[in-house]
């Protein structure tokens, strides 16, 4: 029986400065702005030209620590959700720990693609609730441009680079914080969305490079169908489990792979679009970074209020999917 609740006490994000627009992609592959906007909702995305995923994570964590006005030496655990680690090993969490000078912290990477942040958030909350840690950093960061094939129009229009972070701390207020979660995976979906090369199954060879196996592969149509159902179902499920009606939910924070998937999820939850955080137009699909990036942007804009019910929801490679219910407890920045 837990005696303390995990709650989000700070948020932060980092996006690189370089913007890749639809117009620029038109020059690289056979596509057009109208198709991309109407089929996906994306207008532009950010590209990290120099550096690695750890730099996106560090940028997000440092802005978060500055908002919370604490030093990195106070952090107990760092969990990095990513599918684009700097290297296979050491873990990106170790690289981040060193770069930010979190001398007391240990940490690990977590791979669950677009659901990575939700998996990591739930994992991090367990350390808080069990009493084994007081300050857990959960960061979602992905340099998707490092595994994107810019000659493949099916995928290169979709992805961007970003990092987003939250700090989890204990609270004795059981009515707020991370209240509930539902997480799922179904490995039978692996063949529709993956990166085949580079791992122990297909170690890197000239052949894996020639066959473009070190890039994202996606059967978009197949993934779309299950993503719509998966994200809508799990979002409705978490509402039902917690007896929430649409008017009780202040915000849906959806993973943003495609605006049509987000719309279907909001419809299923009975939510007006004004209650849905949407930034896919500016950033595309930033994989593990999307959800904390939204939270951070909306908090910075002064749009979050203590006591609001917020549903985080995602679907991604694996397949992995899930939803987390939060009662927001972080003071409004402008309040
Ligand atoms: O990251 C988390 C999990 N991922 C997702 O949730 C993504 C799910 N899938 C999707 O979002 C959508 O399936 C895509 C955005 C990837 C594709 O949209 P779609 O409406 O499913 O298009 P489609 O793949 O059915 O392609 C329709 C047509 C095809 O042409 P034909 O065969 O009808 O002549 C494609 O070749 O659009 C063509 N097409 C393009 N045309 C212009 C595909 N990509 C492009 C492009 N520009 N970039």
Short mmCIF file of C-alpha atoms and ligand atoms in Angstrom, two decimals:
data_model
loop_
_atom_site.label_atom_id
_atom_site.label_comp_id
_atom_site.label_asym_id
_atom_site.label_seq_id
_atom_site.Cartn_x
_atom_site.Cartn_y
_atom_site.Cartn_z
CA UNK A 1 0.00 0.00 0.00
CA UNK A 2 1.55 3.24 -1.13
CA UNK A 3 1.67 6.15 1.29
CA UNK A 4 2.68 8.82 -1.17
CA UNK A 5 1.54 9.97 -4.58
CA UNK A 6 3.87 10.82 -7.50
CA UNK A 7 3.16 14.23 -8.92
CA UNK A 8 4.65 16.43 -11.65
CA UNK A 9 6.42 19.38 -10.04
CA UNK A 10 8.22 20.84 -13.09
CA UNK A 11 8.18 20.62 -16.89
CA UNK A 12 10.60 21.67 -19.62
CA UNK A 13 11.29 21.17 -23.30
CA UNK A 14 13.83 21.77 -26.01
CA UNK A 15 13.41 22.01 -29.77
CA UNK A 16 16.30 22.68 -32.14
CA UNK A 17 16.28 25.90 -34.15
CA UNK A 18 16.41 24.47 -37.67
CA UNK A 19 12.94 24.30 -39.27
CA UNK A 20 12.22 21.85 -42.09
CA UNK A 21 9.12 23.01 -43.97
CA UNK A 22 6.79 21.14 -46.29
CA UNK A 23 8.05 23.38 -49.11
CA UNK A 24 11.60 22.17 -48.49
CA UNK A 25 10.43 18.53 -48.51
CA UNK A 26 8.77 19.17 -51.88
CA UNK A 27 12.28 19.67 -53.25
CA UNK A 28 13.52 16.39 -51.73
CA UNK A 29 10.73 13.90 -52.57
CA UNK A 30 7.60 13.71 -54.72
CA UNK A 31 5.17 15.30 -52.27
CA UNK A 32 3.34 18.57 -51.74
CA UNK A 33 2.33 20.86 -48.90
CA UNK A 34 -1.38 20.30 -49.44
CA UNK A 35 -1.10 16.48 -49.23
CA UNK A 36 1.02 16.64 -46.09
CA UNK A 37 -1.23 19.13 -44.30
CA UNK A 38 -4.53 17.46 -45.16
CA UNK A 39 -3.35 13.86 -44.56
CA UNK A 40 -1.28 14.50 -41.43
CA UNK A 41 -1.78 18.06 -40.07
CA UNK A 42 1.97 18.78 -40.28
CA UNK A 43 3.36 22.07 -41.68
CA UNK A 44 6.92 21.93 -40.40
CA UNK A 45 9.24 20.04 -38.09
CA UNK A 46 12.52 20.72 -36.27
CA UNK A 47 15.87 19.16 -37.12
CA UNK A 48 18.88 18.83 -34.82
CA UNK A 49 21.75 19.55 -37.17
CA UNK A 50 24.56 18.89 -34.72
CA UNK A 51 24.58 16.70 -31.66
CA UNK A 52 22.52 13.74 -30.50
CA UNK A 53 19.42 12.74 -28.58
CA UNK A 54 21.21 13.40 -25.27
CA UNK A 55 21.48 17.07 -26.27
CA UNK A 56 17.72 17.26 -26.78
CA UNK A 57 17.22 15.60 -23.37
CA UNK A 58 19.73 17.89 -21.67
CA UNK A 59 18.08 21.01 -23.13
CA UNK A 60 14.69 19.87 -21.85
CA UNK A 61 15.98 18.90 -18.39
CA UNK A 62 17.96 22.12 -17.93
CA UNK A 63 14.93 24.28 -18.70
CA UNK A 64 12.88 22.14 -16.31
CA UNK A 65 15.45 22.48 -13.50
CA UNK A 66 15.57 26.24 -14.03
CA UNK A 67 11.76 26.47 -13.64
CA UNK A 68 11.93 24.35 -10.46
CA UNK A 69 14.98 26.32 -9.24
CA UNK A 70 16.93 23.24 -8.21
CA UNK A 71 20.35 21.83 -9.13
CA UNK A 72 20.97 18.62 -11.06
CA UNK A 73 22.78 17.24 -8.00
CA UNK A 74 19.37 16.82 -6.33
CA UNK A 75 18.12 14.32 -8.93
CA UNK A 76 17.85 10.68 -7.79
CA UNK A 77 16.91 8.91 -11.05
CA UNK A 78 16.93 9.80 -14.76
CA UNK A 79 14.75 7.78 -17.14
CA UNK A 80 15.26 8.50 -20.84
CA UNK A 81 12.50 7.29 -23.15
CA UNK A 82 13.93 7.10 -26.67
CA UNK A 83 14.25 4.96 -29.80
CA UNK A 84 17.20 7.01 -31.00
CA UNK A 85 19.78 6.60 -28.22
CA UNK A 86 23.12 8.31 -28.79
CA UNK A 87 24.64 4.80 -28.96
CA UNK A 88 23.54 1.25 -28.13
CA UNK A 89 25.62 1.61 -25.01
CA UNK A 90 26.30 3.33 -22.73
CA UNK A 91 22.68 4.24 -22.08
CA UNK A 92 21.72 7.78 -23.07
CA UNK A 93 20.64 8.21 -19.43
CA UNK A 94 24.33 7.88 -18.45
CA UNK A 95 25.38 10.42 -21.09
CA UNK A 96 22.70 12.81 -19.83
CA UNK A 97 23.66 12.21 -16.18
CA UNK A 98 27.23 13.23 -16.97
CA UNK A 99 26.32 16.23 -19.15
CA UNK A 100 24.03 17.80 -16.57
CA UNK A 101 26.24 16.90 -13.60
CA UNK A 102 23.61 14.84 -11.77
CA UNK A 103 26.28 13.37 -9.52
CA UNK A 104 23.86 11.50 -7.21
CA UNK A 105 21.62 10.02 -9.91
CA UNK A 106 21.38 6.62 -11.55
CA UNK A 107 19.25 5.97 -14.59
CA UNK A 108 18.28 3.92 -17.58
CA UNK A 109 16.83 4.11 -21.07
CA UNK A 110 13.38 2.85 -21.92
CA UNK A 111 12.32 1.83 -25.42
CA UNK A 112 8.61 2.00 -26.21
CA UNK A 113 8.64 4.31 -29.24
CA UNK A 114 5.76 6.80 -29.24
CA UNK A 115 4.47 5.39 -25.94
CA UNK A 116 7.93 5.69 -24.40
CA UNK A 117 7.11 8.74 -22.33
CA UNK A 118 3.99 7.17 -20.84
CA UNK A 119 5.80 3.93 -20.02
CA UNK A 120 8.65 5.94 -18.44
CA UNK A 121 6.25 8.17 -16.50
CA UNK A 122 4.52 5.16 -14.98
CA UNK A 123 7.87 3.49 -14.24
CA UNK A 124 9.20 6.67 -12.62
CA UNK A 125 6.08 7.05 -10.49
CA UNK A 126 6.72 3.62 -8.95
CA UNK A 127 10.07 4.77 -7.51
CA UNK A 128 8.35 7.77 -5.93
CA UNK A 129 5.40 5.80 -4.58
CA UNK A 130 7.59 3.04 -3.15
CA UNK A 131 9.63 5.65 -1.28
CA UNK A 132 12.92 4.74 -2.98
CA UNK A 133 13.39 8.12 -4.70
CA UNK A 134 12.29 11.72 -4.16
CA UNK A 135 13.23 13.35 -7.46
CA UNK A 136 12.81 11.35 -10.67
CA UNK A 137 13.41 12.98 -14.04
CA UNK A 138 11.40 11.46 -16.88
CA UNK A 139 12.52 12.68 -20.26
CA UNK A 140 11.26 11.78 -23.74
CA UNK A 141 13.77 12.68 -26.44
CA UNK A 142 14.22 11.56 -30.01
CA UNK A 143 16.42 12.66 -32.86
CA UNK A 144 14.12 11.05 -35.42
CA UNK A 145 16.03 12.72 -38.26
CA UNK A 146 18.91 10.31 -37.52
CA UNK A 147 16.82 7.30 -38.60
CA UNK A 148 14.62 8.96 -41.24
CA UNK A 149 15.16 8.17 -44.92
CA UNK A 150 14.83 11.52 -46.68
CA UNK A 151 14.28 9.73 -49.99
CA UNK A 152 11.15 7.92 -48.68
CA UNK A 153 8.09 10.16 -48.97
CA UNK A 154 6.01 7.75 -46.88
CA UNK A 155 7.99 8.53 -43.75
CA UNK A 156 10.23 11.59 -44.18
CA UNK A 157 7.34 14.04 -44.03
CA UNK A 158 6.22 12.73 -40.65
CA UNK A 159 9.03 13.01 -38.14
CA UNK A 160 10.92 15.72 -36.25
CA UNK A 161 13.39 16.12 -33.38
CA UNK A 162 12.62 17.32 -29.84
CA UNK A 163 12.96 16.66 -26.13
CA UNK A 164 10.52 17.10 -23.23
CA UNK A 165 11.00 16.45 -19.51
CA UNK A 166 9.03 16.30 -16.29
CA UNK A 167 10.13 16.06 -12.67
CA UNK A 168 8.29 13.64 -10.40
CA UNK A 169 8.24 14.25 -6.66
CA UNK A 170 6.20 12.80 -3.78
CA UNK A 171 3.04 14.39 -2.46
CA UNK A 172 0.78 13.43 0.44
CA UNK A 173 -2.24 14.80 -1.44
CA UNK A 174 -3.84 11.64 -2.81
CA UNK A 175 -6.42 13.53 -4.80
CA UNK A 176 -3.82 14.90 -7.25
CA UNK A 177 -0.78 13.72 -9.22
CA UNK A 178 -0.60 10.59 -11.36
CA UNK A 179 -3.91 8.96 -10.55
CA UNK A 180 -4.25 6.03 -12.94
CA UNK A 181 -2.78 4.36 -16.01
CA UNK A 182 -3.50 1.70 -18.60
CA UNK A 183 -0.54 0.50 -20.65
CA UNK A 184 -0.53 -2.15 -23.35
CA UNK A 185 1.73 -3.81 -25.90
CA UNK A 186 1.14 -6.23 -28.76
CA UNK A 187 4.34 -7.45 -30.39
CA UNK A 188 2.46 -8.98 -33.30
CA UNK A 189 2.34 -5.45 -34.73
CA UNK A 190 6.12 -5.25 -34.98
CA UNK A 191 6.31 -5.93 -38.71
CA UNK A 192 4.32 -2.79 -39.59
CA UNK A 193 6.55 -0.23 -37.91
CA UNK A 194 10.21 -0.87 -37.14
CA UNK A 195 13.87 -0.28 -37.87
CA UNK A 196 15.31 -3.64 -38.82
CA UNK A 197 19.02 -3.00 -39.10
CA UNK A 198 21.77 -2.50 -36.56
CA UNK A 199 20.55 -4.76 -33.75
CA UNK A 200 21.56 -8.34 -32.96
CA UNK A 201 19.08 -9.70 -35.51
CA UNK A 202 20.58 -7.79 -38.41
CA UNK A 203 23.99 -6.44 -37.37
CA UNK A 204 25.25 -3.69 -39.63
CA UNK A 205 26.75 -4.85 -42.92
CA UNK A 206 27.09 -3.31 -46.36
CA UNK A 207 23.94 -5.25 -47.23
CA UNK A 208 21.87 -3.77 -44.39
CA UNK A 209 22.98 -0.32 -45.51
CA UNK A 210 22.23 -1.03 -49.18
CA UNK A 211 18.77 -2.33 -48.22
CA UNK A 212 18.13 0.85 -46.21
CA UNK A 213 17.50 -1.20 -43.06
CA UNK A 214 18.85 1.50 -40.73
CA UNK A 215 15.85 3.70 -41.37
CA UNK A 216 12.26 3.74 -40.12
CA UNK A 217 9.94 1.44 -42.02
CA UNK A 218 6.20 2.03 -41.68
CA UNK A 219 3.17 0.50 -43.36
CA UNK A 220 1.20 3.69 -42.73
CA UNK A 221 -2.25 2.39 -43.65
CA UNK A 222 -1.99 -0.68 -41.42
CA UNK A 223 -0.68 1.34 -38.47
CA UNK A 224 -3.29 4.04 -38.95
CA UNK A 225 -6.19 1.60 -38.50
CA UNK A 226 -4.93 0.12 -35.24
CA UNK A 227 -3.68 3.48 -33.93
CA UNK A 228 -7.11 5.09 -34.29
CA UNK A 229 -8.76 2.24 -32.43
CA UNK A 230 -5.99 1.76 -29.86
CA UNK A 231 -5.73 5.39 -28.80
CA UNK A 232 -9.47 6.02 -28.79
CA UNK A 233 -10.23 2.80 -26.86
CA UNK A 234 -7.62 3.31 -24.16
CA UNK A 235 -8.59 6.96 -23.69
CA UNK A 236 -12.25 6.00 -23.28
CA UNK A 237 -11.20 3.18 -20.94
CA UNK A 238 -9.32 5.46 -18.56
CA UNK A 239 -12.29 7.83 -18.45
CA UNK A 240 -14.69 4.99 -17.66
CA UNK A 241 -12.43 3.50 -14.97
CA UNK A 242 -12.36 6.87 -13.23
CA UNK A 243 -16.00 7.78 -13.80
CA UNK A 244 -15.07 10.80 -15.86
CA UNK A 245 -17.48 12.39 -18.30
CA UNK A 246 -16.20 14.57 -21.14
CA UNK A 247 -16.95 17.72 -19.15
CA UNK A 248 -14.69 16.45 -16.34
CA UNK A 249 -11.63 16.31 -18.63
CA UNK A 250 -9.80 19.62 -19.04
CA UNK A 251 -7.16 18.46 -21.50
CA UNK A 252 -6.33 15.57 -23.78
CA UNK A 253 -2.58 15.39 -24.42
CA UNK A 254 -2.36 13.02 -27.37
CA UNK A 255 0.67 11.57 -29.04
CA UNK A 256 0.77 13.39 -32.37
CA UNK A 257 1.47 11.04 -35.28
CA UNK A 258 -1.43 12.23 -37.39
CA UNK A 259 -4.07 14.87 -36.72
CA UNK A 260 -6.77 12.48 -37.94
CA UNK A 261 -5.85 9.99 -35.19
CA UNK A 262 -5.96 12.80 -32.60
CA UNK A 263 -9.38 13.92 -33.89
CA UNK A 264 -10.78 10.38 -33.70
CA UNK A 265 -9.57 10.07 -30.10
CA UNK A 266 -11.08 13.42 -29.10
CA UNK A 267 -14.38 12.46 -30.76
CA UNK A 268 -14.50 9.19 -28.85
CA UNK A 269 -13.91 11.08 -25.59
CA UNK A 270 -16.56 13.65 -26.52
CA UNK A 271 -14.03 16.46 -26.27
CA UNK A 272 -14.19 19.79 -28.00
CA UNK A 273 -10.98 20.61 -29.96
CA UNK A 274 -10.35 23.52 -27.58
CA UNK A 275 -9.50 20.89 -24.94
CA UNK A 276 -6.94 19.05 -27.08
CA UNK A 277 -3.27 20.00 -27.05
CA UNK A 278 -2.14 20.07 -30.66
CA UNK A 279 1.30 21.08 -31.90
CA UNK A 280 1.79 18.53 -34.68
CA UNK A 281 1.61 21.40 -37.18
CA UNK A 282 4.88 22.84 -35.81
CA UNK A 283 6.82 19.72 -34.85
CA UNK A 284 5.46 16.62 -36.65
CA UNK A 285 5.82 13.32 -34.85
CA UNK A 286 8.59 13.65 -32.25
CA UNK A 287 8.04 10.12 -30.87
CA UNK A 288 8.82 10.01 -27.10
CA UNK A 289 9.11 13.80 -26.85
CA UNK A 290 5.62 14.73 -28.05
CA UNK A 291 3.61 14.46 -24.83
CA UNK A 292 6.05 16.21 -22.44
CA UNK A 293 6.69 18.85 -25.13
CA UNK A 294 2.97 19.63 -25.18
CA UNK A 295 2.73 19.74 -21.39
CA UNK A 296 5.67 22.12 -21.21
CA UNK A 297 4.42 24.43 -23.96
CA UNK A 298 0.92 24.63 -22.47
CA UNK A 299 2.26 25.23 -18.97
CA UNK A 300 4.60 27.97 -20.23
CA UNK A 301 1.61 29.57 -21.96
CA UNK A 302 -0.21 29.65 -18.60
CA UNK A 303 -3.01 27.36 -19.79
CA UNK A 304 -2.83 24.68 -17.08
CA UNK A 305 -4.60 25.01 -13.74
CA UNK A 306 -4.25 23.08 -10.51
CA UNK A 307 -7.00 20.51 -10.15
CA UNK A 308 -7.52 19.96 -13.87
CA UNK A 309 -8.01 16.37 -15.07
CA UNK A 310 -5.55 15.68 -17.88
CA UNK A 311 -5.54 12.52 -20.01
CA UNK A 312 -2.26 11.60 -21.71
CA UNK A 313 -2.70 9.12 -24.53
CA UNK A 314 -0.43 7.42 -27.06
CA UNK A 315 -0.02 4.74 -29.70
CA UNK A 316 3.23 3.66 -31.31
CA UNK A 317 5.62 1.01 -32.56
CA UNK A 318 5.60 -2.32 -30.82
CA UNK A 319 2.71 -1.96 -30.90
CA UNK A 320 2.65 -0.03 -27.63
CA UNK A 321 -0.19 2.13 -26.39
CA UNK A 322 -1.69 3.54 -23.26
CA UNK A 323 -3.24 6.37 -21.30
CA UNK A 324 -2.37 8.11 -18.03
CA UNK A 325 -4.74 10.20 -15.92
CA UNK A 326 -3.23 13.15 -14.08
CA UNK A 327 -4.80 15.64 -11.71
CA UNK A 328 -2.61 18.66 -12.38
CA UNK A 329 -0.90 20.06 -9.29
CA UNK A 330 1.79 22.37 -10.64
CA UNK A 331 1.06 26.01 -9.99
CA UNK A 332 0.21 28.09 -13.03
CA UNK A 333 3.37 29.86 -14.17
CA UNK A 334 1.51 33.12 -14.63
CA UNK A 335 -0.57 32.72 -11.48
O1 LIG B 1 4.17 7.01 -34.76
C1 LIG B 1 3.09 6.34 -34.20
C2 LIG B 1 2.44 5.38 -35.09
N1 LIG B 1 2.29 5.87 -36.42
C3 LIG B 1 1.12 6.33 -36.86
O2 LIG B 1 0.19 6.42 -36.11
C4 LIG B 1 1.01 6.69 -38.31
C5 LIG B 1 -0.23 6.10 -38.90
N2 LIG B 1 -0.37 6.31 -40.35
C6 LIG B 1 -0.59 7.52 -40.88
O3 LIG B 1 -0.58 8.52 -40.21
C7 LIG B 1 -0.93 7.60 -42.34
O4 LIG B 1 -1.19 6.29 -42.82
C8 LIG B 1 0.17 8.25 -43.23
C9 LIG B 1 0.23 9.73 -42.95
C10 LIG B 1 1.51 7.63 -42.95
C11 LIG B 1 -0.19 8.07 -44.69
O5 LIG B 1 -1.48 8.63 -44.95
P1 LIG B 1 -2.61 7.78 -45.70
O6 LIG B 1 -3.78 8.67 -45.84
O7 LIG B 1 -2.78 6.49 -44.97
O8 LIG B 1 -1.97 7.57 -47.12
P2 LIG B 1 -1.66 6.20 -47.86
O9 LIG B 1 -0.44 5.57 -47.29
O10 LIG B 1 -2.91 5.40 -47.96
O11 LIG B 1 -1.33 6.77 -49.29
C12 LIG B 1 -2.33 7.37 -50.11
C13 LIG B 1 -1.67 7.84 -51.40
C14 LIG B 1 -0.81 6.77 -52.04
O12 LIG B 1 -0.92 6.93 -53.45
P3 LIG B 1 -1.88 5.98 -54.31
O13 LIG B 1 -1.37 4.59 -54.05
O14 LIG B 1 -3.25 6.21 -53.77
O15 LIG B 1 -1.67 6.48 -55.70
C15 LIG B 1 0.58 7.12 -51.62
O16 LIG B 1 1.57 6.66 -52.52
O17 LIG B 1 -0.78 8.92 -51.11
C16 LIG B 1 0.52 8.63 -51.59
N3 LIG B 1 1.51 9.22 -50.72
C17 LIG B 1 1.92 10.50 -50.83
N4 LIG B 1 1.58 11.47 -51.70
C18 LIG B 1 2.18 12.67 -51.56
C19 LIG B 1 2.15 8.66 -49.66
N5 LIG B 1 2.98 9.54 -49.10
C20 LIG B 1 2.85 10.69 -49.82
C21 LIG B 1 3.45 11.96 -49.71
N6 LIG B 1 3.08 12.91 -50.59
N7 LIG B 1 4.36 12.25 -48.75
#
